[in-house]
PDB file of C-alpha atoms and ligand atoms in Angstrom:
ATOM      1  CA  MET T 101      -0.128   0.074  -0.216  1.00  0.00           C
ATOM      2  CA  LYS T 102       1.598   3.142  -0.839  1.00  0.00           C
ATOM      3  CA  MET T 103       1.700   5.048   2.386  1.00  0.00           C
ATOM      4  CA  PHE T 104       2.180   8.828   3.435  1.00  0.00           C
ATOM      5  CA  ASP T 105       4.315  10.014   6.401  1.00  0.00           C
ATOM      6  CA  PRO T 106       2.599  13.336   6.750  1.00  0.00           C
ATOM      7  CA  HIS T 107       4.766  14.963   9.836  1.00  0.00           C
ATOM      8  CA  ILE T 108       8.278  13.886   9.632  1.00  0.00           C
ATOM      9  CA  HIS T 109      11.825  15.722  10.833  1.00  0.00           C
ATOM     10  CA  MET T 110      13.755  13.879   8.346  1.00  0.00           C
ATOM     11  CA  THR T 111      16.793  16.304   8.456  1.00  0.00           C
ATOM     12  CA  SER T 112      17.918  14.290  11.451  1.00  0.00           C
ATOM     13  CA  ARG T 113      17.261  10.762  10.199  1.00  0.00           C
ATOM     14  CA  THR T 114      20.040   9.125   8.236  1.00  0.00           C
ATOM     15  CA  THR T 115      19.527   7.601   4.763  1.00  0.00           C
ATOM     16  CA  ASP T 116      18.916   4.420   5.662  1.00  0.00           C
ATOM     17  CA  ASP T 117      15.823   5.513   7.448  1.00  0.00           C
ATOM     18  CA  TYR T 118      15.272   6.513   4.424  1.00  0.00           C
ATOM     19  CA  GLN T 119      15.858   3.077   2.608  1.00  0.00           C
ATOM     20  CA  ALA T 120      13.930   1.736   4.964  1.00  0.00           C
ATOM     21  CA  MET T 121      10.535   3.974   4.254  1.00  0.00           C
ATOM     22  CA  ALA T 122      10.765   3.475   0.939  1.00  0.00           C
ATOM     23  CA  ALA T 123      10.751  -0.036   0.602  1.00  0.00           C
ATOM     24  CA  ALA T 124       8.254   0.121   3.547  1.00  0.00           C
ATOM     25  CA  GLY T 125       5.788   1.783   0.858  1.00  0.00           C
ATOM     26  CA  ILE T 126       6.138   5.193   1.921  1.00  0.00           C
ATOM     27  CA  ALA T 127       6.172   7.366  -1.117  1.00  0.00           C
ATOM     28  CA  ALA T 128       5.393  11.438  -0.080  1.00  0.00           C
ATOM     29  CA  ILE T 129       6.668  12.912   3.529  1.00  0.00           C
ATOM     30  CA  VAL T 130       5.563  16.103   4.765  1.00  0.00           C
ATOM     31  CA  GLU T 131       8.568  17.704   6.589  1.00  0.00           C
ATOM     32  CA  PRO T 132       7.576  20.689   9.421  1.00  0.00           C
ATOM     33  CA  SER T 133      10.225  22.864  10.555  1.00  0.00           C
ATOM     34  CA  PHE T 134      10.785  23.010  13.742  1.00  0.00           C
ATOM     35  CA  TRP T 135      12.982  23.600  16.807  1.00  0.00           C
ATOM     36  CA  LEU T 136      17.157  22.282  16.649  1.00  0.00           C
ATOM     37  CA  GLY T 137      16.605  21.009  20.690  1.00  0.00           C
ATOM     38  CA  GLN T 138      18.897  23.546  21.486  1.00  0.00           C
ATOM     39  CA  PRO T 139      17.677  27.087  20.821  1.00  0.00           C
ATOM     40  CA  ARG T 140      18.787  29.414  18.246  1.00  0.00           C
ATOM     41  CA  THR T 141      21.189  31.696  18.597  1.00  0.00           C
ATOM     42  CA  HIS T 142      20.516  34.120  15.300  1.00  0.00           C
ATOM     43  CA  VAL T 143      18.029  34.637  12.917  1.00  0.00           C
ATOM     44  CA  GLY T 144      20.084  33.690  10.164  1.00  0.00           C
ATOM     45  CA  THR T 145      20.050  30.174  11.399  1.00  0.00           C
ATOM     46  CA  PHE T 146      16.402  29.414  10.574  1.00  0.00           C
ATOM     47  CA  GLU T 147      17.196  31.331   7.008  1.00  0.00           C
ATOM     48  CA  ASP T 148      19.796  28.206   6.414  1.00  0.00           C
ATOM     49  CA  TYR T 149      17.485  25.838   7.992  1.00  0.00           C
ATOM     50  CA  PHE T 150      14.320  26.743   6.214  1.00  0.00           C
ATOM     51  CA  LEU T 151      16.634  26.786   2.831  1.00  0.00           C
ATOM     52  CA  SER T 152      17.426  23.011   3.293  1.00  0.00           C
ATOM     53  CA  LEU T 153      14.324  21.982   4.186  1.00  0.00           C
ATOM     54  CA  VAL T 154      13.290  23.445   0.356  1.00  0.00           C
ATOM     55  CA  GLY T 155      16.620  22.433  -1.516  1.00  0.00           C
ATOM     56  CA  TRP T 156      18.595  19.996   0.257  1.00  0.00           C
ATOM     57  CA  GLU T 157      16.533  17.692   2.174  1.00  0.00           C
ATOM     58  CA  ARG T 158      13.603  17.504  -0.743  1.00  0.00           C
ATOM     59  CA  PHE T 159      16.970  16.250  -3.399  1.00  0.00           C
ATOM     60  CA  ARG T 160      17.596  13.916  -0.536  1.00  0.00           C
ATOM     61  CA  ALA T 161      14.643  12.031  -0.531  1.00  0.00           C
ATOM     62  CA  SER T 162      14.392  12.353  -4.103  1.00  0.00           C
ATOM     63  CA  GLN T 163      17.584  10.192  -4.394  1.00  0.00           C
ATOM     64  CA  PHE T 164      15.216   7.342  -2.670  1.00  0.00           C
ATOM     65  CA  GLY T 165      12.558   7.565  -4.917  1.00  0.00           C
ATOM     66  CA  ILE T 166      10.105   9.772  -2.150  1.00  0.00           C
ATOM     67  CA  ARG T 167       8.365  12.730  -2.427  1.00  0.00           C
ATOM     68  CA  HIS T 168       9.384  15.381   0.095  1.00  0.00           C
ATOM     69  CA  PHE T 169       7.091  18.555   0.870  1.00  0.00           C
ATOM     70  CA  CYS T 170       8.042  20.962   3.653  1.00  0.00           C
ATOM     71  CA  THR T 171       5.831  23.376   5.676  1.00  0.00           C
ATOM     72  CA  ILE T 172       7.219  26.730   7.103  1.00  0.00           C
ATOM     73  CA  GLY T 173       6.684  28.188  10.646  1.00  0.00           C
ATOM     74  CA  LEU T 174       8.254  29.775  13.634  1.00  0.00           C
ATOM     75  CA  ASN T 175       7.741  26.673  15.861  1.00  0.00           C
ATOM     76  CA  PRO T 176       5.787  27.838  19.524  1.00  0.00           C
ATOM     77  CA  LYS T 177       9.023  27.131  21.614  1.00  0.00           C
ATOM     78  CA  GLU T 178      11.046  30.064  20.190  1.00  0.00           C
ATOM     79  CA  ALA T 179       7.959  32.359  19.116  1.00  0.00           C
ATOM     80  CA  ASN T 180       9.171  32.837  23.252  1.00  0.00           C
ATOM     81  CA  ASN T 181      12.834  34.276  21.434  1.00  0.00           C
ATOM     82  CA  PRO T 182      12.287  38.037  21.056  1.00  0.00           C
ATOM     83  CA  SER T 183      15.931  38.050  20.425  1.00  0.00           C
ATOM     84  CA  VAL T 184      14.857  36.007  16.821  1.00  0.00           C
ATOM     85  CA  ALA T 185      10.980  35.646  16.904  1.00  0.00           C
ATOM     86  CA  PRO T 186      10.479  39.155  14.723  1.00  0.00           C
ATOM     87  CA  GLY T 187      13.378  38.501  12.495  1.00  0.00           C
ATOM     88  CA  VAL T 188      11.843  35.206  11.716  1.00  0.00           C
ATOM     89  CA  LEU T 189       8.010  36.215  10.769  1.00  0.00           C
ATOM     90  CA  GLU T 190       9.892  39.011   8.707  1.00  0.00           C
ATOM     91  CA  LEU T 191      11.538  36.190   6.681  1.00  0.00           C
ATOM     92  CA  LEU T 192       8.395  33.660   6.344  1.00  0.00           C
ATOM     93  CA  PRO T 193       6.622  35.069   3.090  1.00  0.00           C
ATOM     94  CA  ILE T 194      10.221  34.652   1.033  1.00  0.00           C
ATOM     95  CA  TYR T 195       9.724  31.056   1.919  1.00  0.00           C
ATOM     96  CA  LEU T 196       5.954  30.852   1.941  1.00  0.00           C
ATOM     97  CA  GLU T 197       5.916  31.340  -1.547  1.00  0.00           C
ATOM     98  CA  LYS T 198       8.193  27.911  -2.307  1.00  0.00           C
ATOM     99  CA  ASP T 199       7.864  25.369  -4.505  1.00  0.00           C
ATOM    100  CA  GLY T 200       7.394  22.652  -2.213  1.00  0.00           C
ATOM    101  CA  VAL T 201       6.057  23.968   0.693  1.00  0.00           C
ATOM    102  CA  VAL T 202       2.475  22.852   1.431  1.00  0.00           C
ATOM    103  CA  ALA T 203       1.379  24.366   4.569  1.00  0.00           C
ATOM    104  CA  VAL T 204       2.258  27.210   7.574  1.00  0.00           C
ATOM    105  CA  GLY T 205       3.587  25.025  10.207  1.00  0.00           C
ATOM    106  CA  GLU T 206       4.332  23.366  12.565  1.00  0.00           C
ATOM    107  CA  ILE T 207       3.053  26.526  14.501  1.00  0.00           C
ATOM    108  CA  GLY T 208       0.675  26.412  18.130  1.00  0.00           C
ATOM    109  CA  PHE T 209       1.589  26.426  21.866  1.00  0.00           C
ATOM    110  CA  ASP T 210       3.913  24.994  23.713  1.00  0.00           C
ATOM    111  CA  ASP T 211       3.796  27.146  27.238  1.00  0.00           C
ATOM    112  CA  GLN T 212       0.678  28.574  26.192  1.00  0.00           C
ATOM    113  CA  THR T 213       2.485  32.117  26.789  1.00  0.00           C
ATOM    114  CA  PRO T 214       1.411  35.774  25.695  1.00  0.00           C
ATOM    115  CA  ALA T 215       3.703  35.142  23.452  1.00  0.00           C
ATOM    116  CA  GLU T 216       2.942  32.129  21.422  1.00  0.00           C
ATOM    117  CA  THR T 217      -0.714  33.349  21.049  1.00  0.00           C
ATOM    118  CA  LYS T 218       0.441  36.538  19.775  1.00  0.00           C
ATOM    119  CA  VAL T 219       3.158  34.460  17.151  1.00  0.00           C
ATOM    120  CA  LEU T 220       0.009  32.340  16.630  1.00  0.00           C
ATOM    121  CA  GLU T 221      -2.621  34.896  15.454  1.00  0.00           C
ATOM    122  CA  GLN T 222       0.260  36.710  13.209  1.00  0.00           C
ATOM    123  CA  GLN T 223       1.257  33.085  11.622  1.00  0.00           C
ATOM    124  CA  MET T 224      -2.264  32.252  10.981  1.00  0.00           C
ATOM    125  CA  GLN T 225      -2.773  35.630   9.486  1.00  0.00           C
ATOM    126  CA  LEU T 226       0.043  34.679   6.846  1.00  0.00           C
ATOM    127  CA  ALA T 227      -1.691  31.465   6.201  1.00  0.00           C
ATOM    128  CA  LEU T 228      -4.723  33.272   5.179  1.00  0.00           C
ATOM    129  CA  ASP T 229      -2.792  35.772   3.308  1.00  0.00           C
ATOM    130  CA  PHE T 230      -0.622  32.864   1.243  1.00  0.00           C
ATOM    131  CA  GLY T 231      -3.687  30.759   0.676  1.00  0.00           C
ATOM    132  CA  LEU T 232      -2.158  28.187   2.892  1.00  0.00           C
ATOM    133  CA  PRO T 233      -3.556  25.147   5.307  1.00  0.00           C
ATOM    134  CA  VAL T 234      -1.617  25.393   9.050  1.00  0.00           C
ATOM    135  CA  LEU T 235      -0.021  23.218  10.744  1.00  0.00           C
ATOM    136  CA  ILE T 236      -0.266  23.111  14.451  1.00  0.00           C
ATOM    137  CA  HIS T 237       1.403  21.185  17.102  1.00  0.00           C
ATOM    138  CA  THR T 238      -0.484  21.051  20.335  1.00  0.00           C
ATOM    139  CA  PRO T 239       1.700  21.054  23.624  1.00  0.00           C
ATOM    140  CA  HIS T 240       2.659  17.652  26.131  1.00  0.00           C
ATOM    141  CA  ARG T 241       2.396  19.539  28.988  1.00  0.00           C
ATOM    142  CA  ASP T 242      -2.109  20.254  29.542  1.00  0.00           C
ATOM    143  CA  LYS T 243      -2.731  19.065  25.892  1.00  0.00           C
ATOM    144  CA  LYS T 244      -6.388  19.366  26.754  1.00  0.00           C
ATOM    145  CA  ALA T 245      -6.465  23.365  28.062  1.00  0.00           C
ATOM    146  CA  GLY T 246      -3.672  23.792  25.118  1.00  0.00           C
ATOM    147  CA  THR T 247      -5.889  22.369  22.416  1.00  0.00           C
ATOM    148  CA  VAL T 248      -8.469  23.808  23.631  1.00  0.00           C
ATOM    149  CA  ARG T 249      -7.389  27.675  23.432  1.00  0.00           C
ATOM    150  CA  THR T 250      -6.148  26.288  19.791  1.00  0.00           C
ATOM    151  CA  ILE T 251      -9.786  25.828  18.996  1.00  0.00           C
ATOM    152  CA  SER T 252     -10.473  29.242  19.881  1.00  0.00           C
ATOM    153  CA  VAL T 253      -7.768  30.845  17.918  1.00  0.00           C
ATOM    154  CA  VAL T 254      -8.686  28.993  14.904  1.00  0.00           C
ATOM    155  CA  LYS T 255     -12.097  30.218  14.790  1.00  0.00           C
ATOM    156  CA  ALA T 256     -11.132  33.711  15.284  1.00  0.00           C
ATOM    157  CA  SER T 257      -8.772  33.672  13.000  1.00  0.00           C
ATOM    158  CA  GLY T 258     -11.362  33.255  10.067  1.00  0.00           C
ATOM    159  CA  ILE T 259      -9.592  30.432   8.306  1.00  0.00           C
ATOM    160  CA  ARG T 260     -11.723  27.691   7.653  1.00  0.00           C
ATOM    161  CA  PRO T 261     -12.074  24.560   9.773  1.00  0.00           C
ATOM    162  CA  GLU T 262     -10.796  22.162   6.603  1.00  0.00           C
ATOM    163  CA  MET T 263      -8.037  24.685   6.479  1.00  0.00           C
ATOM    164  CA  ILE T 264      -6.035  23.408   9.553  1.00  0.00           C
ATOM    165  CA  LEU T 265      -4.506  20.343  10.905  1.00  0.00           C
ATOM    166  CA  ILE T 266      -4.749  19.984  14.673  1.00  0.00           C
ATOM    167  CA  ASP T 267      -1.728  17.625  15.111  1.00  0.00           C
ATOM    168  CA  HIS T 268      -0.517  14.947  18.413  1.00  0.00           C
ATOM    169  CA  ASN T 269      -3.719  14.516  19.708  1.00  0.00           C
ATOM    170  CA  THR T 270      -4.978  11.785  21.934  1.00  0.00           C
ATOM    171  CA  GLU T 271      -8.340   9.732  23.427  1.00  0.00           C
ATOM    172  CA  GLU T 272      -8.837  13.707  25.695  1.00  0.00           C
ATOM    173  CA  THR T 273      -8.039  16.013  23.035  1.00  0.00           C
ATOM    174  CA  LEU T 274      -9.944  13.956  19.464  1.00  0.00           C
ATOM    175  CA  PRO T 275     -13.518  14.666  20.365  1.00  0.00           C
ATOM    176  CA  LEU T 276     -12.872  18.567  20.558  1.00  0.00           C
ATOM    177  CA  THR T 277     -10.831  18.357  17.518  1.00  0.00           C
ATOM    178  CA  LEU T 278     -13.059  16.643  15.099  1.00  0.00           C
ATOM    179  CA  ASP T 279     -15.753  18.574  16.376  1.00  0.00           C
ATOM    180  CA  SER T 280     -14.575  21.888  15.290  1.00  0.00           C
ATOM    181  CA  GLY T 281     -14.063  20.675  12.185  1.00  0.00           C
ATOM    182  CA  CYS T 282     -10.467  21.105  11.389  1.00  0.00           C
ATOM    183  CA  TRP T 283      -8.073  17.554  10.376  1.00  0.00           C
ATOM    184  CA  ALA T 284      -6.537  14.969  13.388  1.00  0.00           C
ATOM    185  CA  GLY T 285      -3.167  14.373  13.469  1.00  0.00           C
ATOM    186  CA  HIS T 286      -2.142  11.547  15.342  1.00  0.00           C
ATOM    187  CA  SER T 287       1.811  11.048  16.098  1.00  0.00           C
ATOM    188  CA  ILE T 288       2.519   7.255  17.148  1.00  0.00           C
ATOM    189  CA  TYR T 289       5.487   6.690  18.851  1.00  0.00           C
ATOM    190  CA  PRO T 290       7.564   4.333  20.488  1.00  0.00           C
ATOM    191  CA  ASP T 291       6.432   5.119  24.287  1.00  0.00           C
ATOM    192  CA  THR T 292       4.011   8.460  24.381  1.00  0.00           C
ATOM    193  CA  LYS T 293       1.644  10.596  22.912  1.00  0.00           C
ATOM    194  CA  MET T 294      -0.009   7.339  20.710  1.00  0.00           C
ATOM    195  CA  ASP T 295       0.484   3.846  19.836  1.00  0.00           C
ATOM    196  CA  GLU T 296      -0.298   1.866  17.461  1.00  0.00           C
ATOM    197  CA  ALA T 297      -3.164  -0.729  19.569  1.00  0.00           C
ATOM    198  CA  ARG T 298      -4.860   3.110  20.773  1.00  0.00           C
ATOM    199  CA  MET T 299      -5.000   4.049  17.354  1.00  0.00           C
ATOM    200  CA  VAL T 300      -6.805   1.248  16.262  1.00  0.00           C
ATOM    201  CA  ALA T 301      -9.329   1.820  18.952  1.00  0.00           C
ATOM    202  CA  LEU T 302      -9.811   5.624  17.744  1.00  0.00           C
ATOM    203  CA  VAL T 303     -10.213   4.718  14.352  1.00  0.00           C
ATOM    204  CA  LYS T 304     -12.883   1.660  15.040  1.00  0.00           C
ATOM    205  CA  LYS T 305     -14.759   4.345  17.291  1.00  0.00           C
ATOM    206  CA  TYR T 306     -14.381   7.662  15.056  1.00  0.00           C
ATOM    207  CA  GLY T 307     -14.211   6.191  11.556  1.00  0.00           C
ATOM    208  CA  THR T 308     -11.497   7.713   8.885  1.00  0.00           C
ATOM    209  CA  ARG T 309     -13.527  11.214   8.093  1.00  0.00           C
ATOM    210  CA  HIS T 310     -10.839  13.685   9.127  1.00  0.00           C
ATOM    211  CA  ILE T 311      -7.960  10.847  10.412  1.00  0.00           C
ATOM    212  CA  ILE T 312      -4.435  11.350   9.750  1.00  0.00           C
ATOM    213  CA  VAL T 313      -1.327   9.788  11.389  1.00  0.00           C
ATOM    214  CA  ASN T 314       1.879  10.572  11.431  1.00  0.00           C
ATOM    215  CA  SER T 315       5.391   8.872  12.864  1.00  0.00           C
ATOM    216  CA  ALA T 316       6.628  13.005  13.860  1.00  0.00           C
ATOM    217  CA  ALA T 317      10.269  11.094  14.031  1.00  0.00           C
ATOM    218  CA  ASP T 318      13.008  13.451  14.919  1.00  0.00           C
ATOM    219  CA  TRP T 319      16.184  13.664  16.358  1.00  0.00           C
ATOM    220  CA  GLY T 320      14.388  11.729  19.514  1.00  0.00           C
ATOM    221  CA  VAL T 321      13.535   8.683  20.332  1.00  0.00           C
ATOM    222  CA  SER T 322      11.213   8.071  17.659  1.00  0.00           C
ATOM    223  CA  ASP T 323      10.632   5.855  14.942  1.00  0.00           C
ATOM    224  CA  PRO T 324      10.629   6.575  10.474  1.00  0.00           C
ATOM    225  CA  LEU T 325       8.145   3.156  10.064  1.00  0.00           C
ATOM    226  CA  LYS T 326       5.558   4.283  12.525  1.00  0.00           C
ATOM    227  CA  VAL T 327       2.937   4.424  10.068  1.00  0.00           C
ATOM    228  CA  PRO T 328       3.612   1.035   7.883  1.00  0.00           C
ATOM    229  CA  LYS T 329       3.809  -0.337  11.698  1.00  0.00           C
ATOM    230  CA  THR T 330       0.467   1.384  12.289  1.00  0.00           C
ATOM    231  CA  VAL T 331      -0.684   0.121   8.751  1.00  0.00           C
ATOM    232  CA  THR T 332       0.042  -3.522   9.795  1.00  0.00           C
ATOM    233  CA  ALA T 333      -1.742  -2.873  13.334  1.00  0.00           C
ATOM    234  CA  MET T 334      -4.984  -1.548  11.366  1.00  0.00           C
ATOM    235  CA  ARG T 335      -5.087  -4.805   9.324  1.00  0.00           C
ATOM    236  CA  ALA T 336      -4.219  -7.436  11.921  1.00  0.00           C
ATOM    237  CA  ALA T 337      -7.798  -5.530  13.894  1.00  0.00           C
ATOM    238  CA  GLY T 338      -9.805  -5.879  11.068  1.00  0.00           C
ATOM    239  CA  ILE T 339     -10.032  -2.824   9.616  1.00  0.00           C
ATOM    240  CA  ALA T 340     -11.276  -2.651   5.855  1.00  0.00           C
ATOM    241  CA  ASP T 341      -7.788  -1.708   3.532  1.00  0.00           C
ATOM    242  CA  SER T 342     -10.097   0.665   1.586  1.00  0.00           C
ATOM    243  CA  ASP T 343     -10.607   2.720   5.092  1.00  0.00           C
ATOM    244  CA  ILE T 344      -7.170   2.570   5.873  1.00  0.00           C
ATOM    245  CA  GLU T 345      -6.135   3.943   2.662  1.00  0.00           C
ATOM    246  CA  THR T 346      -7.931   6.404   3.359  1.00  0.00           C
ATOM    247  CA  ILE T 347      -5.940   7.504   6.504  1.00  0.00           C
ATOM    248  CA  VAL T 348      -2.690   6.991   5.379  1.00  0.00           C
ATOM    249  CA  TRP T 349      -2.933   8.027   1.764  1.00  0.00           C
ATOM    250  CA  SER T 350      -5.764  10.016   1.071  1.00  0.00           C
ATOM    251  CA  ASN T 351      -6.224  12.246   4.261  1.00  0.00           C
ATOM    252  CA  PRO T 352      -3.009  13.847   3.611  1.00  0.00           C
ATOM    253  CA  VAL T 353      -2.959  13.624  -0.168  1.00  0.00           C
ATOM    254  CA  SER T 354      -6.469  16.028   0.525  1.00  0.00           C
ATOM    255  CA  PHE T 355      -5.398  18.203   3.312  1.00  0.00           C
ATOM    256  CA  PHE T 356      -1.657  19.222   2.018  1.00  0.00           C
ATOM    257  CA  GLY T 357      -3.418  19.310  -1.357  1.00  0.00           C
ATOM    258  CA  GLN T 358      -5.499  22.354  -0.503  1.00  0.00           C
ATOM    259  CA  SER T 359      -2.236  24.368  -0.800  1.00  0.00           C
ATOM    260  CA  GLY T 360      -2.338  23.682  -4.854  1.00  0.00           C
ATOM    261  CA  ARG T 361       1.370  22.482  -4.572  1.00  0.00           C
ATOM    262  CA  LEU T 362       1.127  18.952  -4.300  1.00  0.00           C
ATOM    263  CA  ASP T 363       2.567  16.745  -7.631  1.00  0.00           C
ATOM    264  CA  LEU T 364       2.555  13.253  -6.310  1.00  0.00           C
ATOM    265  CA  GLY T 365       3.862  12.015  -9.661  1.00  0.00           C
ATOM    266  CA  LYS T 366       5.947   9.072  -9.272  1.00  0.00           C
ATOM    267  CA  GLN T 367       9.190  10.317  -7.904  1.00  0.00           C
ATOM    268  CA  PRO T 368      12.190   8.803 -10.121  1.00  0.00           C
ATOM    269  CA  ILE T 369      14.991   7.910  -8.901  1.00  0.00           C
ATOM    270  CA  ASP T 370      17.976   9.590  -9.958  1.00  0.00           C
ATOM    271  CA  GLN T 371      21.760   8.867  -8.013  1.00  0.00           C
ATOM    272  CA  THR T 372      23.707  10.879 -11.178  1.00  0.00           C
ATOM    273  CA  ALA T 373      21.707  13.922 -10.449  1.00  0.00           C
ATOM    274  CA  LEU T 374      23.784  16.647  -7.663  1.00  0.00           C
ATOM    275  CA  TRP T 375      22.202  19.352  -5.363  1.00  0.00           C
ATOM    276  CA  GLU T 376      25.201  22.333  -5.956  1.00  0.00           C
ATOM    277  CA  GLY T 377      27.600  19.911  -7.196  1.00  0.00           C
ATOM    278  CA  ASN T 378      26.684  17.641  -4.071  1.00  0.00           C
ATOM    279  CA  SER T 379      25.560  13.728  -3.621  1.00  0.00           C
ATOM    280  CA  VAL T 380      23.908  11.527  -1.286  1.00  0.00           C
ATOM    281  CA  LEU T 381      26.550   8.702  -2.439  1.00  0.00           C
ATOM    282  CA  ARG T 382      30.067   8.430  -1.396  1.00  0.00           C
ATOM    283  CA  GLY T 383      32.856   7.427  -3.288  1.00  0.00           C
ATOM    284  CA  GLY T 384      33.049   4.234  -5.403  1.00  0.00           C
ATOM    285  CA  GLN T 385      29.219   3.558  -4.927  1.00  0.00           C
ATOM    286  CA  LYS T 386      27.724   2.810  -8.349  1.00  0.00           C
ATOM    287  CA  PRO T 387      24.143   5.494  -8.374  1.00  0.00           C
ATOM    288  CA  LEU T 388      20.991   3.997  -8.635  1.00  0.00           C
ATOM    289  CA  VAL T 389      19.024   4.716 -11.761  1.00  0.00           C
ATOM    290  CA  GLU T 390      15.267   3.653 -12.671  1.00  0.00           C
ATOM    291  CA  PRO T 391      14.710   2.865 -15.722  1.00  0.00           C
ATOM    292  CA  ALA T 392      12.323   5.637 -17.111  1.00  0.00           C
TER     293      ALA T 392
HETATM  294 ZN1   ZN U 143       6.991  17.546  14.852  1.00  0.00          ZN
END
């Protein structure tokens, strides 16, 4: 089955991961911009990060036959840093116009501070200006209150709820998200957030409408194969293949397709190609080129 992982931070992952993901059926991914695990010290490092998301990382995915898209935004944690936040907000319009950028994100609440609220509202306005969907992160601490606040900001923004994906849902927040009319993402993690068995139970209870799953794999303990592993768990639990396909392909395609920038033609592998003179291959490796 062809699969889409609509939230994965490949910049922190290896070529082994790309190979395993492609072998498991992952044909397309969305990489949201986020923080680095430690605070950035100046605005320029955001700019190089955004450039790598639309450039090198997109190329790297293509070398394994995977379509790579990204979302651009000021992440919730660094919205609290007054030495970078205003400068990053000024940069965003340049990047929101680029090919392969399919939403504003991931934005939202972390500690639920006034600074986060202001930066979230400003970025929702950018989404309206650029006609882009929005990927919203919900906080790990006090998640239910954070989700309620997120939904009230969405309502006040004037953006249609169909243009919003609220991510990292749990049993507690999913009914709120679905009632709001927004799409509902679930990050399947080795230990926390959500796991395969709990996800199966949610699909049995709520069906497939507006339901999306992702690995949210990054530089921490996480697993880039959680989407295919969730497919296996859903099949074993007797969920129909057509419903599974809705969740792991059609739903993310419908949501991010609203950007008008989701080119999903097969990504042909050509490892003789270079990006600014650079290749993913090392000396002596034979490039893989798929027949046209
Ligand atoms: Zn993330």
